[in-house]
């Protein structure tokens, strides 16, 4: 199974009162990793709009393992963990390279596939299934 790699360096404005990354900031990290994975599979915003597809995040579960501090470098490995008939899920596993590759956080994110119509219901657009399947198999 192919995993996409995203690297992030912790910035000063991402820290909370206790001087570690604020828990809400991890959502931004996950979003960045998700976007990079989809782009690596050939999905751009223009492609989604052309296909009238909108993958909507419907659930996120984050496990915080160890705090990350200013200037820590994180690597996030992201892959498609499940493809259903109307949704797909991604798994994110982050490690703190600055602290010796220790686990930082992991997250499971579920997306519903929506066609852009007024009466849209979750669907499984062929283009997402095909490309996501290629990511899983590589």
mmCIF file of N, CA and C in Angstrom:
data_model
loop_
_atom_site.group_PDB
_atom_site.id
_atom_site.type_symbol
_atom_site.label_atom_id
_atom_site.label_comp_id
_atom_site.label_asym_id
_atom_site.label_seq_id
_atom_site.Cartn_x
_atom_site.Cartn_y
_atom_site.Cartn_z
ATOM 1 N N UNK A 1 0.836 -1.172 0.000
ATOM 2 C CA UNK A 1 0.000 0.000 0.000
ATOM 3 C C UNK A 1 0.886 1.241 0.000
ATOM 4 N N UNK A 2 0.651 2.122 -0.933
ATOM 5 C CA UNK A 2 1.430 3.340 -1.035
ATOM 6 C C UNK A 2 0.944 4.379 -0.033
ATOM 7 N N UNK A 3 1.877 5.021 0.657
ATOM 8 C CA UNK A 3 1.544 6.095 1.585
ATOM 9 C C UNK A 3 2.180 7.380 1.076
ATOM 10 N N UNK A 4 1.382 8.428 1.085
ATOM 11 C CA UNK A 4 1.899 9.729 0.686
ATOM 12 C C UNK A 4 2.564 10.389 1.883
ATOM 13 N N UNK A 5 3.654 11.088 1.640
ATOM 14 C CA UNK A 5 4.417 11.721 2.713
ATOM 15 C C UNK A 5 4.294 13.242 2.624
ATOM 16 N N UNK A 6 3.921 13.859 3.748
ATOM 17 C CA UNK A 6 3.838 15.317 3.859
ATOM 18 C C UNK A 6 4.719 15.750 5.018
ATOM 19 N N UNK A 7 5.548 16.762 4.785
ATOM 20 C CA UNK A 7 6.410 17.281 5.865
ATOM 21 C C UNK A 7 5.932 18.670 6.269
ATOM 22 N N UNK A 8 5.900 18.877 7.578
ATOM 23 C CA UNK A 8 5.452 20.150 8.134
ATOM 24 C C UNK A 8 6.396 20.562 9.243
ATOM 25 N N UNK A 9 6.761 21.844 9.251
ATOM 26 C CA UNK A 9 7.577 22.395 10.332
ATOM 27 C C UNK A 9 6.665 23.262 11.199
ATOM 28 N N UNK A 10 6.691 23.016 12.512
ATOM 29 C CA UNK A 10 5.825 23.733 13.452
ATOM 30 C C UNK A 10 6.226 25.206 13.505
ATOM 31 N N UNK A 11 5.231 26.079 13.354
ATOM 32 C CA UNK A 11 5.446 27.531 13.361
ATOM 33 C C UNK A 11 4.973 28.133 14.682
ATOM 34 N N UNK A 12 5.507 29.281 15.023
ATOM 35 C CA UNK A 12 5.241 29.907 16.330
ATOM 36 C C UNK A 12 3.766 30.195 16.569
ATOM 37 N N UNK A 13 3.045 30.615 15.561
ATOM 38 C CA UNK A 13 1.632 30.971 15.750
ATOM 39 C C UNK A 13 0.718 29.750 15.899
ATOM 40 N N UNK A 14 1.261 28.542 15.766
ATOM 41 C CA UNK A 14 0.471 27.326 15.952
ATOM 42 C C UNK A 14 0.497 26.824 17.400
ATOM 43 N N UNK A 15 1.252 27.498 18.250
ATOM 44 C CA UNK A 15 1.426 27.049 19.631
ATOM 45 C C UNK A 15 0.330 27.598 20.536
ATOM 46 N N UNK A 16 0.033 26.847 21.580
ATOM 47 C CA UNK A 16 -0.948 27.302 22.561
ATOM 48 C C UNK A 16 -0.221 27.848 23.796
ATOM 49 N N UNK A 17 -0.962 28.122 24.830
ATOM 50 C CA UNK A 17 -0.443 28.681 26.075
ATOM 51 C C UNK A 17 0.687 27.833 26.666
ATOM 52 N N UNK A 18 0.616 26.525 26.461
ATOM 53 C CA UNK A 18 1.607 25.606 27.025
ATOM 54 C C UNK A 18 2.826 25.418 26.106
ATOM 55 N N UNK A 19 2.871 26.180 25.017
ATOM 56 C CA UNK A 19 3.988 26.183 24.075
ATOM 57 C C UNK A 19 4.115 24.903 23.253
ATOM 58 N N UNK A 20 3.006 24.165 23.113
ATOM 59 C CA UNK A 20 3.017 23.073 22.146
ATOM 60 C C UNK A 20 1.896 23.302 21.147
ATOM 61 N N UNK A 21 1.900 22.536 20.065
ATOM 62 C CA UNK A 21 0.920 22.745 18.999
ATOM 63 C C UNK A 21 -0.485 22.606 19.565
ATOM 64 N N UNK A 22 -1.316 23.611 19.284
ATOM 65 C CA UNK A 22 -2.703 23.583 19.718
ATOM 66 C C UNK A 22 -3.430 22.429 19.045
ATOM 67 N N UNK A 23 -4.294 21.771 19.789
ATOM 68 C CA UNK A 23 -4.972 20.582 19.251
ATOM 69 C C UNK A 23 -5.722 20.865 17.948
ATOM 70 N N UNK A 24 -6.302 22.051 17.789
ATOM 71 C CA UNK A 24 -7.058 22.368 16.576
ATOM 72 C C UNK A 24 -6.150 22.501 15.350
ATOM 73 N N UNK A 25 -4.890 22.826 15.557
ATOM 74 C CA UNK A 25 -3.951 22.992 14.447
ATOM 75 C C UNK A 25 -3.719 21.668 13.724
ATOM 76 N N UNK A 26 -3.831 20.569 14.447
ATOM 77 C CA UNK A 26 -3.639 19.262 13.810
ATOM 78 C C UNK A 26 -4.647 19.036 12.686
ATOM 79 N N UNK A 27 -5.824 19.652 12.786
ATOM 80 C CA UNK A 27 -6.800 19.565 11.686
ATOM 81 C C UNK A 27 -6.240 20.195 10.414
ATOM 82 N N UNK A 28 -5.511 21.312 10.566
ATOM 83 C CA UNK A 28 -4.869 21.937 9.402
ATOM 84 C C UNK A 28 -3.805 21.026 8.814
ATOM 85 N N UNK A 29 -3.029 20.376 9.682
ATOM 86 C CA UNK A 29 -2.003 19.456 9.199
ATOM 87 C C UNK A 29 -2.640 18.300 8.416
ATOM 88 N N UNK A 30 -3.727 17.774 8.952
ATOM 89 C CA UNK A 30 -4.433 16.667 8.290
ATOM 90 C C UNK A 30 -4.986 17.115 6.947
ATOM 91 N N UNK A 31 -5.544 18.314 6.903
ATOM 92 C CA UNK A 31 -6.079 18.851 5.643
ATOM 93 C C UNK A 31 -4.970 18.991 4.605
ATOM 94 N N UNK A 32 -3.820 19.512 5.015
ATOM 95 C CA UNK A 32 -2.703 19.659 4.085
ATOM 96 C C UNK A 32 -2.273 18.302 3.534
ATOM 97 N N UNK A 33 -2.176 17.315 4.401
ATOM 98 C CA UNK A 33 -1.787 15.971 3.959
ATOM 99 C C UNK A 33 -2.834 15.376 3.013
ATOM 100 N N UNK A 34 -4.104 15.591 3.312
ATOM 101 C CA UNK A 34 -5.186 15.077 2.458
ATOM 102 C C UNK A 34 -5.122 15.702 1.070
ATOM 103 N N UNK A 35 -4.960 17.008 1.021
ATOM 104 C CA UNK A 35 -4.898 17.711 -0.260
ATOM 105 C C UNK A 35 -3.696 17.225 -1.072
ATOM 106 N N UNK A 36 -2.553 17.088 -0.422
ATOM 107 C CA UNK A 36 -1.366 16.622 -1.139
ATOM 108 C C UNK A 36 -1.537 15.203 -1.670
ATOM 109 N N UNK A 37 -2.176 14.333 -0.885
ATOM 110 C CA UNK A 37 -2.413 12.968 -1.361
ATOM 111 C C UNK A 37 -3.313 12.985 -2.591
ATOM 112 N N UNK A 38 -4.407 13.733 -2.534
ATOM 113 C CA UNK A 38 -5.327 13.787 -3.676
ATOM 114 C C UNK A 38 -4.653 14.402 -4.897
ATOM 115 N N UNK A 39 -3.848 15.437 -4.693
ATOM 116 C CA UNK A 39 -3.130 16.030 -5.819
ATOM 117 C C UNK A 39 -2.150 15.048 -6.431
ATOM 118 N N UNK A 40 -1.517 14.228 -5.605
ATOM 119 C CA UNK A 40 -0.566 13.236 -6.128
ATOM 120 C C UNK A 40 -1.278 12.178 -6.970
ATOM 121 N N UNK A 41 -2.585 12.013 -6.732
ATOM 122 C CA UNK A 41 -3.378 11.060 -7.513
ATOM 123 C C UNK A 41 -4.012 11.735 -8.731
ATOM 124 N N UNK A 42 -3.689 13.021 -8.944
ATOM 125 C CA UNK A 42 -4.195 13.719 -10.113
ATOM 126 C C UNK A 42 -5.447 14.545 -9.873
ATOM 127 N N UNK A 43 -5.890 14.630 -8.628
ATOM 128 C CA UNK A 43 -7.071 15.430 -8.326
ATOM 129 C C UNK A 43 -6.671 16.861 -8.013
ATOM 130 N N UNK A 44 -7.234 17.777 -8.757
ATOM 131 C CA UNK A 44 -7.083 19.194 -8.459
ATOM 132 C C UNK A 44 -8.471 19.748 -8.197
ATOM 133 N N UNK A 45 -8.540 20.958 -7.674
ATOM 134 C CA UNK A 45 -9.843 21.580 -7.468
ATOM 135 C C UNK A 45 -10.593 21.679 -8.786
ATOM 136 N N UNK A 46 -9.889 22.022 -9.843
ATOM 137 C CA UNK A 46 -10.534 22.112 -11.158
ATOM 138 C C UNK A 46 -11.122 20.771 -11.586
ATOM 139 N N UNK A 47 -10.388 19.677 -11.311
ATOM 140 C CA UNK A 47 -10.872 18.337 -11.663
ATOM 141 C C UNK A 47 -12.137 17.990 -10.886
ATOM 142 N N UNK A 48 -12.138 18.288 -9.587
ATOM 143 C CA UNK A 48 -13.328 18.031 -8.786
ATOM 144 C C UNK A 48 -14.518 18.808 -9.310
ATOM 145 N N UNK A 49 -14.308 20.086 -9.604
ATOM 146 C CA UNK A 49 -15.412 20.919 -10.094
ATOM 147 C C UNK A 49 -15.893 20.444 -11.462
ATOM 148 N N UNK A 50 -14.970 20.057 -12.336
ATOM 149 C CA UNK A 50 -15.351 19.558 -13.657
ATOM 150 C C UNK A 50 -16.188 18.289 -13.545
ATOM 151 N N UNK A 51 -15.851 17.433 -12.579
ATOM 152 C CA UNK A 51 -16.590 16.182 -12.377
ATOM 153 C C UNK A 51 -17.828 16.377 -11.500
ATOM 154 N N UNK A 52 -17.986 17.614 -10.986
ATOM 155 C CA UNK A 52 -19.091 17.947 -10.071
ATOM 156 C C UNK A 52 -19.074 17.047 -8.835
ATOM 157 N N UNK A 53 -17.855 16.860 -8.301
ATOM 158 C CA UNK A 53 -17.642 15.995 -7.143
ATOM 159 C C UNK A 53 -17.182 16.845 -5.972
ATOM 160 N N UNK A 54 -17.698 16.527 -4.807
ATOM 161 C CA UNK A 54 -17.304 17.239 -3.601
ATOM 162 C C UNK A 54 -17.132 16.244 -2.459
ATOM 163 N N UNK A 55 -15.883 15.784 -2.179
ATOM 164 C CA UNK A 55 -15.696 14.879 -1.047
ATOM 165 C C UNK A 55 -15.758 15.679 0.259
ATOM 166 N N UNK A 56 -16.770 15.417 1.051
ATOM 167 C CA UNK A 56 -17.033 16.177 2.271
ATOM 168 C C UNK A 56 -16.581 15.373 3.486
ATOM 169 N N UNK A 57 -15.778 15.988 4.359
ATOM 170 C CA UNK A 57 -15.352 15.332 5.591
ATOM 171 C C UNK A 57 -16.563 15.215 6.512
ATOM 172 N N UNK A 58 -16.848 13.987 6.955
ATOM 173 C CA UNK A 58 -18.003 13.769 7.840
ATOM 174 C C UNK A 58 -17.601 13.269 9.222
ATOM 175 N N UNK A 59 -16.346 12.819 9.361
ATOM 176 C CA UNK A 59 -15.897 12.351 10.668
ATOM 177 C C UNK A 59 -14.376 12.406 10.736
ATOM 178 N N UNK A 60 -13.864 12.893 11.881
ATOM 179 C CA UNK A 60 -12.422 12.883 12.134
ATOM 180 C C UNK A 60 -12.197 12.374 13.552
ATOM 181 N N UNK A 61 -11.306 11.403 13.675
ATOM 182 C CA UNK A 61 -10.906 10.908 14.980
ATOM 183 C C UNK A 61 -9.393 11.053 15.084
ATOM 184 N N UNK A 62 -8.936 11.844 16.070
ATOM 185 C CA UNK A 62 -7.504 12.103 16.240
ATOM 186 C C UNK A 62 -7.026 11.538 17.573
ATOM 187 N N UNK A 63 -5.918 10.839 17.530
ATOM 188 C CA UNK A 63 -5.235 10.379 18.739
ATOM 189 C C UNK A 63 -3.942 11.177 18.863
ATOM 190 N N UNK A 64 -3.844 11.965 19.925
ATOM 191 C CA UNK A 64 -2.638 12.762 20.167
ATOM 192 C C UNK A 64 -1.664 11.891 20.955
ATOM 193 N N UNK A 65 -0.484 11.654 20.393
ATOM 194 C CA UNK A 65 0.488 10.743 21.013
ATOM 195 C C UNK A 65 1.518 11.481 21.865
ATOM 196 N N UNK A 66 2.158 12.497 21.280
ATOM 197 C CA UNK A 66 3.171 13.287 21.994
ATOM 198 C C UNK A 66 3.091 14.725 21.494
ATOM 199 N N UNK A 67 3.352 15.693 22.367
ATOM 200 C CA UNK A 67 3.271 17.094 21.936
ATOM 201 C C UNK A 67 4.376 17.451 20.944
ATOM 202 N N UNK A 68 4.036 18.372 20.064
ATOM 203 C CA UNK A 68 5.012 18.920 19.120
ATOM 204 C C UNK A 68 5.275 20.364 19.510
ATOM 205 N N UNK A 69 6.545 20.776 19.369
ATOM 206 C CA UNK A 69 6.982 22.093 19.832
ATOM 207 C C UNK A 69 7.488 22.926 18.660
ATOM 208 N N UNK A 70 7.771 24.189 18.942
ATOM 209 C CA UNK A 70 8.259 25.118 17.935
ATOM 210 C C UNK A 70 9.453 24.533 17.183
ATOM 211 N N UNK A 71 9.385 24.638 15.864
ATOM 212 C CA UNK A 71 10.428 24.190 14.928
ATOM 213 C C UNK A 71 10.570 22.678 14.795
ATOM 214 N N UNK A 72 9.732 21.904 15.485
ATOM 215 C CA UNK A 72 9.757 20.457 15.254
ATOM 216 C C UNK A 72 9.344 20.182 13.812
ATOM 217 N N UNK A 73 9.989 19.187 13.204
ATOM 218 C CA UNK A 73 9.597 18.767 11.862
ATOM 219 C C UNK A 73 8.801 17.470 11.970
ATOM 220 N N UNK A 74 7.601 17.504 11.398
ATOM 221 C CA UNK A 74 6.725 16.336 11.406
ATOM 222 C C UNK A 74 6.654 15.756 10.006
ATOM 223 N N UNK A 75 6.542 14.447 9.937
ATOM 224 C CA UNK A 75 6.247 13.789 8.674
ATOM 225 C C UNK A 75 4.917 13.064 8.868
ATOM 226 N N UNK A 76 4.002 13.275 7.926
ATOM 227 C CA UNK A 76 2.672 12.661 7.989
ATOM 228 C C UNK A 76 2.548 11.695 6.823
ATOM 229 N N UNK A 77 2.294 10.429 7.132
ATOM 230 C CA UNK A 77 2.058 9.418 6.112
ATOM 231 C C UNK A 77 0.546 9.254 5.981
ATOM 232 N N UNK A 78 0.047 9.402 4.767
ATOM 233 C CA UNK A 78 -1.392 9.360 4.507
ATOM 234 C C UNK A 78 -1.686 8.322 3.444
ATOM 235 N N UNK A 79 -2.728 7.547 3.673
ATOM 236 C CA UNK A 79 -3.164 6.604 2.651
ATOM 237 C C UNK A 79 -4.675 6.414 2.735
ATOM 238 N N UNK A 80 -5.229 5.906 1.655
ATOM 239 C CA UNK A 80 -6.645 5.558 1.622
ATOM 240 C C UNK A 80 -6.788 4.247 2.379
ATOM 241 N N UNK A 81 -7.589 4.253 3.427
ATOM 242 C CA UNK A 81 -7.718 3.048 4.247
ATOM 243 C C UNK A 81 -8.992 2.263 3.954
ATOM 244 N N UNK A 82 -9.963 2.918 3.338
ATOM 245 C CA UNK A 82 -11.223 2.224 3.036
ATOM 246 C C UNK A 82 -11.932 2.947 1.913
ATOM 247 N N UNK A 83 -12.534 2.163 1.006
ATOM 248 C CA UNK A 83 -13.386 2.719 -0.040
ATOM 249 C C UNK A 83 -14.724 2.009 0.031
ATOM 250 N N UNK A 84 -15.772 2.768 0.249
ATOM 251 C CA UNK A 84 -17.120 2.214 0.302
ATOM 252 C C UNK A 84 -17.922 2.623 -0.914
ATOM 253 N N UNK A 85 -19.208 2.374 -0.863
ATOM 254 C CA UNK A 85 -20.060 2.724 -1.995
ATOM 255 C C UNK A 85 -20.407 4.207 -2.021
ATOM 256 N N UNK A 86 -20.376 4.868 -0.878
ATOM 257 C CA UNK A 86 -20.679 6.300 -0.853
ATOM 258 C C UNK A 86 -19.666 7.106 -0.041
ATOM 259 N N UNK A 87 -18.601 6.467 0.391
ATOM 260 C CA UNK A 87 -17.607 7.174 1.189
ATOM 261 C C UNK A 87 -16.245 6.512 1.048
ATOM 262 N N UNK A 88 -15.241 7.235 1.511
ATOM 263 C CA UNK A 88 -13.903 6.652 1.610
ATOM 264 C C UNK A 88 -13.247 7.224 2.852
ATOM 265 N N UNK A 89 -12.221 6.549 3.345
ATOM 266 C CA UNK A 89 -11.537 6.987 4.555
ATOM 267 C C UNK A 89 -10.041 7.071 4.295
ATOM 268 N N UNK A 90 -9.413 7.990 5.024
ATOM 269 C CA UNK A 90 -7.962 8.145 4.976
ATOM 270 C C UNK A 90 -7.399 7.954 6.370
ATOM 271 N N UNK A 91 -6.224 7.380 6.420
ATOM 272 C CA UNK A 91 -5.484 7.200 7.668
ATOM 273 C C UNK A 91 -4.262 8.106 7.602
ATOM 274 N N UNK A 92 -4.030 8.853 8.675
ATOM 275 C CA UNK A 92 -2.874 9.745 8.788
ATOM 276 C C UNK A 92 -2.055 9.287 9.996
ATOM 277 N N UNK A 93 -0.750 9.100 9.798
ATOM 278 C CA UNK A 93 0.154 8.735 10.883
ATOM 279 C C UNK A 93 1.317 9.721 10.856
ATOM 280 N N UNK A 94 1.469 10.475 11.954
ATOM 281 C CA UNK A 94 2.497 11.516 11.998
ATOM 282 C C UNK A 94 3.589 11.162 12.997
ATOM 283 N N UNK A 95 4.813 11.488 12.596
ATOM 284 C CA UNK A 95 5.979 11.236 13.440
ATOM 285 C C UNK A 95 6.792 12.520 13.550
ATOM 286 N N UNK A 96 7.369 12.722 14.706
ATOM 287 C CA UNK A 96 8.183 13.897 14.965
ATOM 288 C C UNK A 96 9.644 13.544 14.666
ATOM 289 N N UNK A 97 10.129 14.038 13.557
ATOM 290 C CA UNK A 97 11.493 13.726 13.133
ATOM 291 C C UNK A 97 12.527 14.386 14.046
ATOM 292 N N UNK A 98 12.205 15.563 14.566
ATOM 293 C CA UNK A 98 13.128 16.291 15.434
ATOM 294 C C UNK A 98 13.398 15.535 16.726
ATOM 295 N N UNK A 99 12.408 14.807 17.192
ATOM 296 C CA UNK A 99 12.544 14.065 18.451
ATOM 297 C C UNK A 99 12.884 12.585 18.220
ATOM 298 N N UNK A 100 13.408 12.265 17.066
ATOM 299 C CA UNK A 100 13.837 10.895 16.815
ATOM 300 C C UNK A 100 12.773 9.996 16.236
ATOM 301 N N UNK A 101 11.875 10.553 15.434
ATOM 302 C CA UNK A 101 10.854 9.767 14.738
ATOM 303 C C UNK A 101 9.827 9.151 15.688
ATOM 304 N N UNK A 102 9.521 9.840 16.775
ATOM 305 C CA UNK A 102 8.514 9.343 17.722
ATOM 306 C C UNK A 102 7.118 9.691 17.213
ATOM 307 N N UNK A 103 6.117 8.863 17.529
ATOM 308 C CA UNK A 103 4.749 9.158 17.089
ATOM 309 C C UNK A 103 4.259 10.490 17.659
ATOM 310 N N UNK A 104 3.639 11.282 16.805
ATOM 311 C CA UNK A 104 3.076 12.572 17.208
ATOM 312 C C UNK A 104 1.552 12.472 17.322
ATOM 313 N N UNK A 105 0.908 12.008 16.251
ATOM 314 C CA UNK A 105 -0.540 11.805 16.266
ATOM 315 C C UNK A 105 -0.908 10.846 15.148
ATOM 316 N N UNK A 106 -2.108 10.302 15.239
ATOM 317 C CA UNK A 106 -2.691 9.573 14.121
ATOM 318 C C UNK A 106 -4.158 9.947 14.037
ATOM 319 N N UNK A 107 -4.708 9.818 12.853
ATOM 320 C CA UNK A 107 -6.096 10.232 12.652
ATOM 321 C C UNK A 107 -6.748 9.399 11.562
ATOM 322 N N UNK A 108 -8.031 9.181 11.722
ATOM 323 C CA UNK A 108 -8.871 8.552 10.707
ATOM 324 C C UNK A 108 -9.893 9.583 10.263
ATOM 325 N N UNK A 109 -10.001 9.773 8.947
ATOM 326 C CA UNK A 109 -10.906 10.777 8.398
ATOM 327 C C UNK A 109 -11.817 10.104 7.383
ATOM 328 N N UNK A 110 -13.123 10.262 7.567
ATOM 329 C CA UNK A 110 -14.113 9.699 6.649
ATOM 330 C C UNK A 110 -14.715 10.818 5.806
ATOM 331 N N UNK A 111 -14.841 10.550 4.516
ATOM 332 C CA UNK A 111 -15.394 11.516 3.560
ATOM 333 C C UNK A 111 -16.608 10.893 2.878
ATOM 334 N N UNK A 112 -17.665 11.660 2.717
ATOM 335 C CA UNK A 112 -18.768 11.278 1.848
ATOM 336 C C UNK A 112 -18.496 11.888 0.493
ATOM 337 N N UNK A 113 -18.811 11.145 -0.556
ATOM 338 C CA UNK A 113 -18.668 11.660 -1.911
ATOM 339 C C UNK A 113 -19.989 12.275 -2.326
ATOM 340 N N UNK A 114 -19.997 13.551 -2.564
ATOM 341 C CA UNK A 114 -21.215 14.261 -2.960
ATOM 342 C C UNK A 114 -21.090 14.740 -4.392
ATOM 343 N N UNK A 115 -22.132 14.491 -5.164
ATOM 344 C CA UNK A 115 -22.246 15.124 -6.467
ATOM 345 C C UNK A 115 -22.812 16.510 -6.223
ATOM 346 N N UNK A 116 -22.360 17.496 -6.955
ATOM 347 C CA UNK A 116 -22.819 18.867 -6.752
ATOM 348 C C UNK A 116 -24.140 19.069 -7.483
ATOM 349 N N UNK A 117 -25.233 18.832 -6.759
ATOM 350 C CA UNK A 117 -26.596 19.051 -7.233
ATOM 351 C C UNK A 117 -27.410 19.466 -6.025
ATOM 352 N N UNK A 118 -28.513 20.148 -6.259
ATOM 353 C CA UNK A 118 -29.357 20.600 -5.147
ATOM 354 C C UNK A 118 -29.882 19.431 -4.325
ATOM 355 N N UNK A 119 -30.208 18.331 -4.976
ATOM 356 C CA UNK A 119 -30.784 17.181 -4.269
ATOM 357 C C UNK A 119 -29.771 16.042 -4.141
ATOM 358 N N UNK A 120 -28.507 16.391 -3.999
ATOM 359 C CA UNK A 120 -27.464 15.362 -4.032
ATOM 360 C C UNK A 120 -27.554 14.408 -2.860
ATOM 361 N N UNK A 121 -27.223 13.181 -3.138
ATOM 362 C CA UNK A 121 -27.091 12.128 -2.141
ATOM 363 C C UNK A 121 -25.681 11.580 -2.274
ATOM 364 N N UNK A 122 -25.175 10.964 -1.221
ATOM 365 C CA UNK A 122 -23.824 10.404 -1.339
ATOM 366 C C UNK A 122 -23.759 9.396 -2.482
ATOM 367 N N UNK A 123 -22.724 9.512 -3.267
ATOM 368 C CA UNK A 123 -22.503 8.583 -4.374
ATOM 369 C C UNK A 123 -21.049 8.140 -4.331
ATOM 370 N N UNK A 124 -20.725 7.256 -5.199
ATOM 371 C CA UNK A 124 -19.336 6.819 -5.295
ATOM 372 C C UNK A 124 -18.854 7.117 -6.705
ATOM 373 N N UNK A 125 -18.462 8.359 -6.983
ATOM 374 C CA UNK A 125 -18.040 8.711 -8.337
ATOM 375 C C UNK A 125 -16.905 7.814 -8.812
ATOM 376 N N UNK A 126 -17.052 7.342 -10.027
ATOM 377 C CA UNK A 126 -16.095 6.401 -10.595
ATOM 378 C C UNK A 126 -14.667 6.946 -10.592
ATOM 379 N N UNK A 127 -14.513 8.227 -10.843
ATOM 380 C CA UNK A 127 -13.168 8.799 -10.915
ATOM 381 C C UNK A 127 -12.449 8.712 -9.566
ATOM 382 N N UNK A 128 -13.148 8.936 -8.470
ATOM 383 C CA UNK A 128 -12.509 8.839 -7.155
ATOM 384 C C UNK A 128 -12.164 7.390 -6.848
ATOM 385 N N UNK A 129 -13.104 6.493 -7.098
ATOM 386 C CA UNK A 129 -12.869 5.072 -6.819
ATOM 387 C C UNK A 129 -11.670 4.564 -7.611
ATOM 388 N N UNK A 130 -11.616 4.893 -8.900
ATOM 389 C CA UNK A 130 -10.518 4.434 -9.743
ATOM 390 C C UNK A 130 -9.174 4.961 -9.249
ATOM 391 N N UNK A 131 -9.096 6.261 -9.014
ATOM 392 C CA UNK A 131 -7.834 6.847 -8.574
ATOM 393 C C UNK A 131 -7.451 6.403 -7.169
ATOM 394 N N UNK A 132 -8.429 6.327 -6.275
ATOM 395 C CA UNK A 132 -8.135 5.881 -4.910
ATOM 396 C C UNK A 132 -7.689 4.425 -4.916
ATOM 397 N N UNK A 133 -8.281 3.613 -5.751
ATOM 398 C CA UNK A 133 -7.870 2.212 -5.858
ATOM 399 C C UNK A 133 -6.434 2.113 -6.328
ATOM 400 N N UNK A 134 -6.041 2.980 -7.261
ATOM 401 C CA UNK A 134 -4.665 2.973 -7.739
ATOM 402 C C UNK A 134 -3.703 3.356 -6.622
ATOM 403 N N UNK A 135 -4.097 4.290 -5.762
ATOM 404 C CA UNK A 135 -3.248 4.685 -4.644
ATOM 405 C C UNK A 135 -3.077 3.509 -3.683
ATOM 406 N N UNK A 136 -4.163 2.801 -3.391
ATOM 407 C CA UNK A 136 -4.117 1.678 -2.459
ATOM 408 C C UNK A 136 -3.216 0.574 -2.986
ATOM 409 N N UNK A 137 -3.288 0.309 -4.278
ATOM 410 C CA UNK A 137 -2.570 -0.830 -4.847
ATOM 411 C C UNK A 137 -1.094 -0.556 -5.088
ATOM 412 N N UNK A 138 -0.691 0.708 -5.108
ATOM 413 C CA UNK A 138 0.708 1.021 -5.391
ATOM 414 C C UNK A 138 1.578 0.896 -4.168
#
